[in-house]
Coordinates of C-alpha atoms and ligand atoms in Angstrom, one line a residue:
X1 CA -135.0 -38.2 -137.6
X2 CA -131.8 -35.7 -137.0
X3 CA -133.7 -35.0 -133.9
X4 CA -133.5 -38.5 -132.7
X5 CA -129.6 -38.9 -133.8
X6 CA -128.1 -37.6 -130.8
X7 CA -129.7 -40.3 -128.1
X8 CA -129.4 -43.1 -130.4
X9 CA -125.5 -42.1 -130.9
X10 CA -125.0 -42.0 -126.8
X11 CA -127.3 -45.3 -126.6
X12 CA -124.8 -46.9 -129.1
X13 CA -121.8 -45.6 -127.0
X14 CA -123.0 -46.9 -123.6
X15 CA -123.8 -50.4 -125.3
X16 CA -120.0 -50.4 -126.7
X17 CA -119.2 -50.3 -123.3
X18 CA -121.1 -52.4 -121.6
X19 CA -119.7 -54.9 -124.4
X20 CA -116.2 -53.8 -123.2
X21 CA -116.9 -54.6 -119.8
X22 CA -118.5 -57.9 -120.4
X23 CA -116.0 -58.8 -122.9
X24 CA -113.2 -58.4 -119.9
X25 CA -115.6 -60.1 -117.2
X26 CA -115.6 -63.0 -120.0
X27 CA -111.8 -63.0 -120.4
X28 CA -111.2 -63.0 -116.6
X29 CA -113.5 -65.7 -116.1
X30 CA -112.6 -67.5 -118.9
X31 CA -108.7 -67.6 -117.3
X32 CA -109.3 -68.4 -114.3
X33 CA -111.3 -71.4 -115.3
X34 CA -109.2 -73.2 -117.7
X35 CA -106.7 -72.1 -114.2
X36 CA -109.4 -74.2 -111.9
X37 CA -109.3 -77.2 -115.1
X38 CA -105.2 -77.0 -115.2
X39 CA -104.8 -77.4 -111.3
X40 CA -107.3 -80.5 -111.6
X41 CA -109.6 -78.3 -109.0
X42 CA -113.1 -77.9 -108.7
X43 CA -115.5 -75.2 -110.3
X44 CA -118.2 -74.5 -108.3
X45 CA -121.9 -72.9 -109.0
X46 CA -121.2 -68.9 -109.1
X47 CA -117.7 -69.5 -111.0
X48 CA -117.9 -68.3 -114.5
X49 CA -117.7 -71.4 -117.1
X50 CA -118.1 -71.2 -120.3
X51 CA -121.4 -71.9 -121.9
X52 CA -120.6 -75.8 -123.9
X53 CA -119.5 -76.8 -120.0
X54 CA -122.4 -75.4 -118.6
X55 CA -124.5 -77.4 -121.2
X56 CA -123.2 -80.8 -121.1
X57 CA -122.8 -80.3 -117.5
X58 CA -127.0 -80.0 -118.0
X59 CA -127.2 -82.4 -120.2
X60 CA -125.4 -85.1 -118.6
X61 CA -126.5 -84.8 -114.9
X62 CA -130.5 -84.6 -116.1
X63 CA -130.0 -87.5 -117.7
X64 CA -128.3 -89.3 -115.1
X65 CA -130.9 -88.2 -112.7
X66 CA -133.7 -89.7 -115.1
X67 CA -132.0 -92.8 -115.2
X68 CA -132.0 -93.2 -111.8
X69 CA -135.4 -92.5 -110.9
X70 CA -136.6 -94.2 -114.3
X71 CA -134.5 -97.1 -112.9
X72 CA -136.6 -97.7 -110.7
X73 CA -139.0 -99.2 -112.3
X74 CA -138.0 -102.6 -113.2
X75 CA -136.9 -103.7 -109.5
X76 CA -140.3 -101.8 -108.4
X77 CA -141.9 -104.2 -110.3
X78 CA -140.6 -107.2 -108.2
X79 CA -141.3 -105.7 -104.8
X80 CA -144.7 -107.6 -104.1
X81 CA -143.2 -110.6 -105.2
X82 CA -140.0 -110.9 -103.1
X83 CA -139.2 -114.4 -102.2
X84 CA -138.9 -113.2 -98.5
X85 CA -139.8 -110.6 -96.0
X86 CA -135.8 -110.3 -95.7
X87 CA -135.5 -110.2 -99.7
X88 CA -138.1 -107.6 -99.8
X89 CA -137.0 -105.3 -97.3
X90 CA -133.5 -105.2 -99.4
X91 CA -135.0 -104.1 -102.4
X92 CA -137.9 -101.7 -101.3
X93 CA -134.5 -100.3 -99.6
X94 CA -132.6 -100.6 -103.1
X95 CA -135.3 -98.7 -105.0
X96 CA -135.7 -96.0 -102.2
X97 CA -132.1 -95.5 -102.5
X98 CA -132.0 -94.5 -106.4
X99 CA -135.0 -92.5 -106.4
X100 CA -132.6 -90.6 -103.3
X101 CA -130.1 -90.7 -106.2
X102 CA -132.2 -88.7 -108.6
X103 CA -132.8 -86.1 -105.9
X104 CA -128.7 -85.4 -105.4
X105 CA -129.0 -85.3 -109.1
X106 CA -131.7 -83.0 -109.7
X107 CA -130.1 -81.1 -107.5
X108 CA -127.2 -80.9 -108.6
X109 CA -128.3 -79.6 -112.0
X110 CA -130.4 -77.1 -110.7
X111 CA -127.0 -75.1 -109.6
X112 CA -126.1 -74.7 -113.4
X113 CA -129.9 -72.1 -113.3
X114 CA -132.2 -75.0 -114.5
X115 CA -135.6 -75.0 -113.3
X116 CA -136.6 -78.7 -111.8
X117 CA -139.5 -78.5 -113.5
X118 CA -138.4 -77.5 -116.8
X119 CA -136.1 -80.8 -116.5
X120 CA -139.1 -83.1 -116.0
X121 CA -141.4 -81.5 -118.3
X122 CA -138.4 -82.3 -120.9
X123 CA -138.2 -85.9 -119.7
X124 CA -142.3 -86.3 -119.7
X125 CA -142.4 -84.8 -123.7
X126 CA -139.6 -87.0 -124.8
X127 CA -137.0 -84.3 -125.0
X128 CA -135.1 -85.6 -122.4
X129 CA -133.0 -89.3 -122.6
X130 CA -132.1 -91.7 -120.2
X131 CA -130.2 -94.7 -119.3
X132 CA -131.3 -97.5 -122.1
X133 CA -130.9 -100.4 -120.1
X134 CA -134.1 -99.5 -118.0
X135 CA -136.2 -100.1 -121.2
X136 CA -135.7 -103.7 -120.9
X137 CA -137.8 -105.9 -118.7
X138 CA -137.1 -107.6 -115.5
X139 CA -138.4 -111.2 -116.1
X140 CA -137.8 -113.2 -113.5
X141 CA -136.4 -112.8 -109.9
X142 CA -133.0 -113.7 -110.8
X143 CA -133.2 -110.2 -112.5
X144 CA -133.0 -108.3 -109.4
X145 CA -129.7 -110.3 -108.8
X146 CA -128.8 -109.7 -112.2
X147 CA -129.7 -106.1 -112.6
X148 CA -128.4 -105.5 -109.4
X149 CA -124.5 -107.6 -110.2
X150 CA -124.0 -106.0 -114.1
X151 CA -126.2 -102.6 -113.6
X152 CA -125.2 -101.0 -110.9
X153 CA -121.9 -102.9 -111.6
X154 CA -121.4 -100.6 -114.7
X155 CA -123.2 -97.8 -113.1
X156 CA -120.1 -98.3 -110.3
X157 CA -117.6 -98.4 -112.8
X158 CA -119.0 -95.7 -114.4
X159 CA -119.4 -93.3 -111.7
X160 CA -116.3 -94.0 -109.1
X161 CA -114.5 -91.9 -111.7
X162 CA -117.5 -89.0 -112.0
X163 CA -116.2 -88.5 -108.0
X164 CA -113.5 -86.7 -109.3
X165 CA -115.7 -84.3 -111.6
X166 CA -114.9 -80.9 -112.0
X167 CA -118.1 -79.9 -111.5
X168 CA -118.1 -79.4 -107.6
X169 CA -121.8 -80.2 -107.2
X170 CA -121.8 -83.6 -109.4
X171 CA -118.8 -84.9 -107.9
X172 CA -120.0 -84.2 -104.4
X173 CA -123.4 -86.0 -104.9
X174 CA -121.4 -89.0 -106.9
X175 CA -119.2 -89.6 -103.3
X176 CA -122.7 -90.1 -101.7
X177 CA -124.4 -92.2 -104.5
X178 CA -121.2 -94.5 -105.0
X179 CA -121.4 -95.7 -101.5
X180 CA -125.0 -96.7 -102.0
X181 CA -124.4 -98.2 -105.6
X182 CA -121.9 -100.6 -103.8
X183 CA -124.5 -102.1 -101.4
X184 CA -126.5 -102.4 -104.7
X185 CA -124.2 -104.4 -106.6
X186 CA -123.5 -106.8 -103.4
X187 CA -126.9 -107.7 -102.5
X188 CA -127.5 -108.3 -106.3
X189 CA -124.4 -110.6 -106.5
X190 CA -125.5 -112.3 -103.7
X191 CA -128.9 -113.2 -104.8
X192 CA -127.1 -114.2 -107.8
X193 CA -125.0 -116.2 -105.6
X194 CA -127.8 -117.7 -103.3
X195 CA -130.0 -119.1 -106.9
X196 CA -126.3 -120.3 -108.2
X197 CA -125.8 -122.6 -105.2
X198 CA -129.8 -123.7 -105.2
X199 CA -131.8 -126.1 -107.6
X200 CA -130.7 -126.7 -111.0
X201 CA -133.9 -124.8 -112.1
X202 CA -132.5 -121.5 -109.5
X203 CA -128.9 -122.0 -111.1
X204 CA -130.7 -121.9 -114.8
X205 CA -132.8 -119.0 -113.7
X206 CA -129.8 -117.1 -112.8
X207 CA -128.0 -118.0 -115.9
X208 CA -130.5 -116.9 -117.9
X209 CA -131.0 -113.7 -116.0
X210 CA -127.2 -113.1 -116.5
X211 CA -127.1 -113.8 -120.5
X212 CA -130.0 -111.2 -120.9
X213 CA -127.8 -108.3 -119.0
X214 CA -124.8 -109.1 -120.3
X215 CA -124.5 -107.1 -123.1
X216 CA -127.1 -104.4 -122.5
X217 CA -124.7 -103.6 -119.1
X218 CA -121.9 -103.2 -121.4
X219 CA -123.4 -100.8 -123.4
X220 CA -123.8 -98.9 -120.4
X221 CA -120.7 -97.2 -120.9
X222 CA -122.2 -95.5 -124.3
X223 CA -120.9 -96.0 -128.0
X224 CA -117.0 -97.3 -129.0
X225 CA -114.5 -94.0 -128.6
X226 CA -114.4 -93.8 -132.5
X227 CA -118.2 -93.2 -132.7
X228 CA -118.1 -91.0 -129.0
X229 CA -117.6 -87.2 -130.5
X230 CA -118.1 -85.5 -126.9
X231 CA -115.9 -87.8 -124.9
X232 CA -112.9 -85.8 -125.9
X233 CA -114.0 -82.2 -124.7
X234 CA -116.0 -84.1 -121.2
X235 CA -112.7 -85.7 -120.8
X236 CA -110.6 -82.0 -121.9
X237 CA -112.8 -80.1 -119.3
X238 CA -112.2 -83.5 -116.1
X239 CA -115.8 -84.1 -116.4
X240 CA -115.3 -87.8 -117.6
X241 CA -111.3 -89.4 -116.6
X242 CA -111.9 -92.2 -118.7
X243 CA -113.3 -93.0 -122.2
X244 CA -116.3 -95.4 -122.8
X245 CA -114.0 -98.5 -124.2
X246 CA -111.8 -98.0 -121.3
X247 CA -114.1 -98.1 -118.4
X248 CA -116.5 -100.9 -120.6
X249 CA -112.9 -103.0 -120.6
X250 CA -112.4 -102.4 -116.7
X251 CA -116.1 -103.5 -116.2
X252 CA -115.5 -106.7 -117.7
X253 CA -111.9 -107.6 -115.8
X254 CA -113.9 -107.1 -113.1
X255 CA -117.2 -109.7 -114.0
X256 CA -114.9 -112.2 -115.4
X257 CA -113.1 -112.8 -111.6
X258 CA -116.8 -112.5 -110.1
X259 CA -118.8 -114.9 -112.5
X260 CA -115.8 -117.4 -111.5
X261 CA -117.0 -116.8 -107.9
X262 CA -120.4 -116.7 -108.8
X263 CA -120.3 -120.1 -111.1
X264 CA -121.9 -118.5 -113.9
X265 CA -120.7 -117.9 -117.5
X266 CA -120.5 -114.3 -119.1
X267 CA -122.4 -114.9 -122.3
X268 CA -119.5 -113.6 -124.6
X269 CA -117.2 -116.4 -126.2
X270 CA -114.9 -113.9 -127.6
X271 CA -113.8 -112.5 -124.1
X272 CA -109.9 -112.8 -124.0
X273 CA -107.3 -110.7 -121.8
X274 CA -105.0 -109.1 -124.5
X275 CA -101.8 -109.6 -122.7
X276 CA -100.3 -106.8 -125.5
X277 CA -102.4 -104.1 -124.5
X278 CA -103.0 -104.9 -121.5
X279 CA -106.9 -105.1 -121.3
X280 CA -109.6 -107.0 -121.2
X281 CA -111.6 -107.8 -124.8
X282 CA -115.3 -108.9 -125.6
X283 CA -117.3 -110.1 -128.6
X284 CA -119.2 -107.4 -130.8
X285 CA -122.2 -105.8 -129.3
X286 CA -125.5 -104.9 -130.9
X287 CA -125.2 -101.4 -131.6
X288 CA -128.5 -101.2 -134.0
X289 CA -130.0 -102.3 -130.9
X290 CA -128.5 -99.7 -128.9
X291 CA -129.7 -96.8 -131.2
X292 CA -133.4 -98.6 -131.4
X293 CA -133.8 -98.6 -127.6
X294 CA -132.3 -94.8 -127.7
X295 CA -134.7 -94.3 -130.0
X296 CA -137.6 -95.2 -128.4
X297 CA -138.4 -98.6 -129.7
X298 CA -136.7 -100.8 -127.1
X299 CA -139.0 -103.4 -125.3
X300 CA -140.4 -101.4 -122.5
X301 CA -139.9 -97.5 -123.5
X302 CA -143.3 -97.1 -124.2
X303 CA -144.2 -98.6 -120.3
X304 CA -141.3 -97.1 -118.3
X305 CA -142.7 -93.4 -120.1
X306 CA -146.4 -94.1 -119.2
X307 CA -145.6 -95.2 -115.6
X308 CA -143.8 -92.2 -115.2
X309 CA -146.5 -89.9 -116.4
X310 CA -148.7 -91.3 -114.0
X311 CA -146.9 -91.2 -110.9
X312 CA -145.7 -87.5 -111.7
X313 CA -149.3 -86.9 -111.6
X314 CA -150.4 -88.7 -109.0
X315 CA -147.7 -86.9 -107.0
X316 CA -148.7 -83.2 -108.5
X317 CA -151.0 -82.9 -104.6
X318 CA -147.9 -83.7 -103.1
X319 CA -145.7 -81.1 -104.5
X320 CA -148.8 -78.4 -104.4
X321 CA -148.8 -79.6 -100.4
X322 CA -144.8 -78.9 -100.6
X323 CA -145.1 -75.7 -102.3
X324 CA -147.8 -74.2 -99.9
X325 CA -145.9 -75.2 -96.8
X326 CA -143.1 -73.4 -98.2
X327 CA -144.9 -70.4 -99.1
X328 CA -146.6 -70.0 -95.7
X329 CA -142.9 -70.7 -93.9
X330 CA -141.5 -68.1 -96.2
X331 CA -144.1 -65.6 -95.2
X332 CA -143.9 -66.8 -91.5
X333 CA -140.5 -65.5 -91.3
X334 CA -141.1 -62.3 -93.6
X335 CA -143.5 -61.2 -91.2
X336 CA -141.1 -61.9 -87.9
Ligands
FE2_401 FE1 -128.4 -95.2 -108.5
FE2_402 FE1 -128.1 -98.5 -107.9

């Protein structure tokens, strides 16, 4: 073994420094991004960031980009039965539009070094989560207005902020996806607005539409601060500006002057403006319900899952098709 002592000695030197030097690289990187946080600036993919960012940097934009094109799914549904050609052409539009949404996404995330495929295999086995309000169904056409008015109301509240993102990537492809989200809400208001104004049956229809929503929509925003452990840090590192309660309470000042416009009636009898503090207040929400559809076990999970299985493979020949082109372009200009 003496024999051997020498190397291993010099093997255990060069490691020390190696660990020296990565130690310092660490350090440097470490400064300069809590620097980049402290100026309120943006950290882009080949900064160094330390690894928790990195992760629920991950985290949260898979997700979001799983809720989009998971999202699509309930207006899908309604596309055939559009009540016009003009209806119709809005809609295909508004569900082209988020599955553009979970491209900017995926995107995005692939920057932080994680493989696109990886990301959807997670999502396919049930690793991966996404948006609970897409596990519940869209009943009636008043749920595009609906769904269209409170989701991708909350998904605007939600997101105007996620501009600002330190994460250069995810607050680039949020400018993009606001602007879109902002038609979405409009032409859902306004087929909210067109039932309000028609029959008593339309009005009812829309009323109905808008008391199944409601409270899902406000959930949106994710559990009360109290029960919202990584809000703190996301907010600490200008990946979130504002906590869950807060932008939930903007939402609703917001719906409350619309539904006046809209003559419908939020389905909340506790919602009161709080002249103290300044904010808007609802009712209690159904959190058990919350954690059930998280869970798994909300009305449609087990479709929306199945429905995506099925398209990812019935799309596999069209990614094969976009790999080969690739490949035969990449060799194309290898041999030039
Ligand atoms: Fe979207
Ligand atoms: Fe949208």
């Amino acid at each position: 073994m003496s024999e051997h002592a020498a190397p291993d000695l010099r093997r255990v030197g060069e490691d020390a420094s190696v660990d020296d030097a990565q130690a310092q690289h660490d350090a440097e990187g470490l400064a300069a991004f809590e620097q980049i946080i402290a100026q309120d600036s943006r950290v882009e993919p080949r900064d160094w960031m330390p690894a928790g960012y990195r992760k629920t940097l991950l985290r949260q934009i898979s997700q979001h980009a799983h809720s989009e094109i998971i999202g699509m799914q309930p207006e899908a549904n309604w596309i055939t039965r559009a009540p016009s050609l003009k209806r119709k052409a809005i809609l295909i539009a508004k569900v082209q539009d988020e599955a553009g949404h979970g491209l900017y996404l995926y995107s995005a995330a692939e920057t932080l070094g994680q493989n696109r495929d990886r990301m959807m295999d997670d999502l396919l086995a049930g690793k991966a989560r996404y948006s609970s309000i897409f596990n519940y169904p869209a009943r009636t056409w008043a749920d595009m207005g609906a769904i269209g008015w409170l989701v991708d109301g909350a998904a605007i509240c939600n997101q105007v902020p996620l501009c600002r993102a330190s994460y250069g990537p995810y607050g680039r492809a949020m400018v993009r996806i606001c602007k879109e989200e902002s038609f979405h809400q409009r032409q859902g208001f306004e087929i909210l607005l067109e039932l309000s104004n028609g029959t008593p049956a339309q009005k009812q229809m829309a009323q109905d539409a808008v008391n199944r929503w409601y409270a899902p929509a406000l959930m949106m925003f994710g559990p009360p601060d109290d029960e919202s452990p990584n809000s703190k840090q996301s907010m600490a590192w200008n990946i979130k500006r504002f906590s869950n309660d807060e932008l939930r309470r903007r939402f609703l000042g917001m719906m409350v002057e619309q539904a006046k416009v809209l003559g419908l009636t939020l389905p909340d009898e506790n919602i009161r403006y709080n002249e103290a503090e300044g904010h808007w207040e609802h009712g209690p929400l159904d959190w058990d319900e919350f954690a059930e559809v998280l869970a798994g076990r909300g009305p449609c999970n087990a479709q929306r899952m199945e429905r995506r299985r099925e398209a990812h493979e019935n799309g596999a020949w069209v990614r094969e098709a976009a790999a080969a082109y690739a490949a035969k372009r990449a060799a194309k200009e290898h041999a030039a």
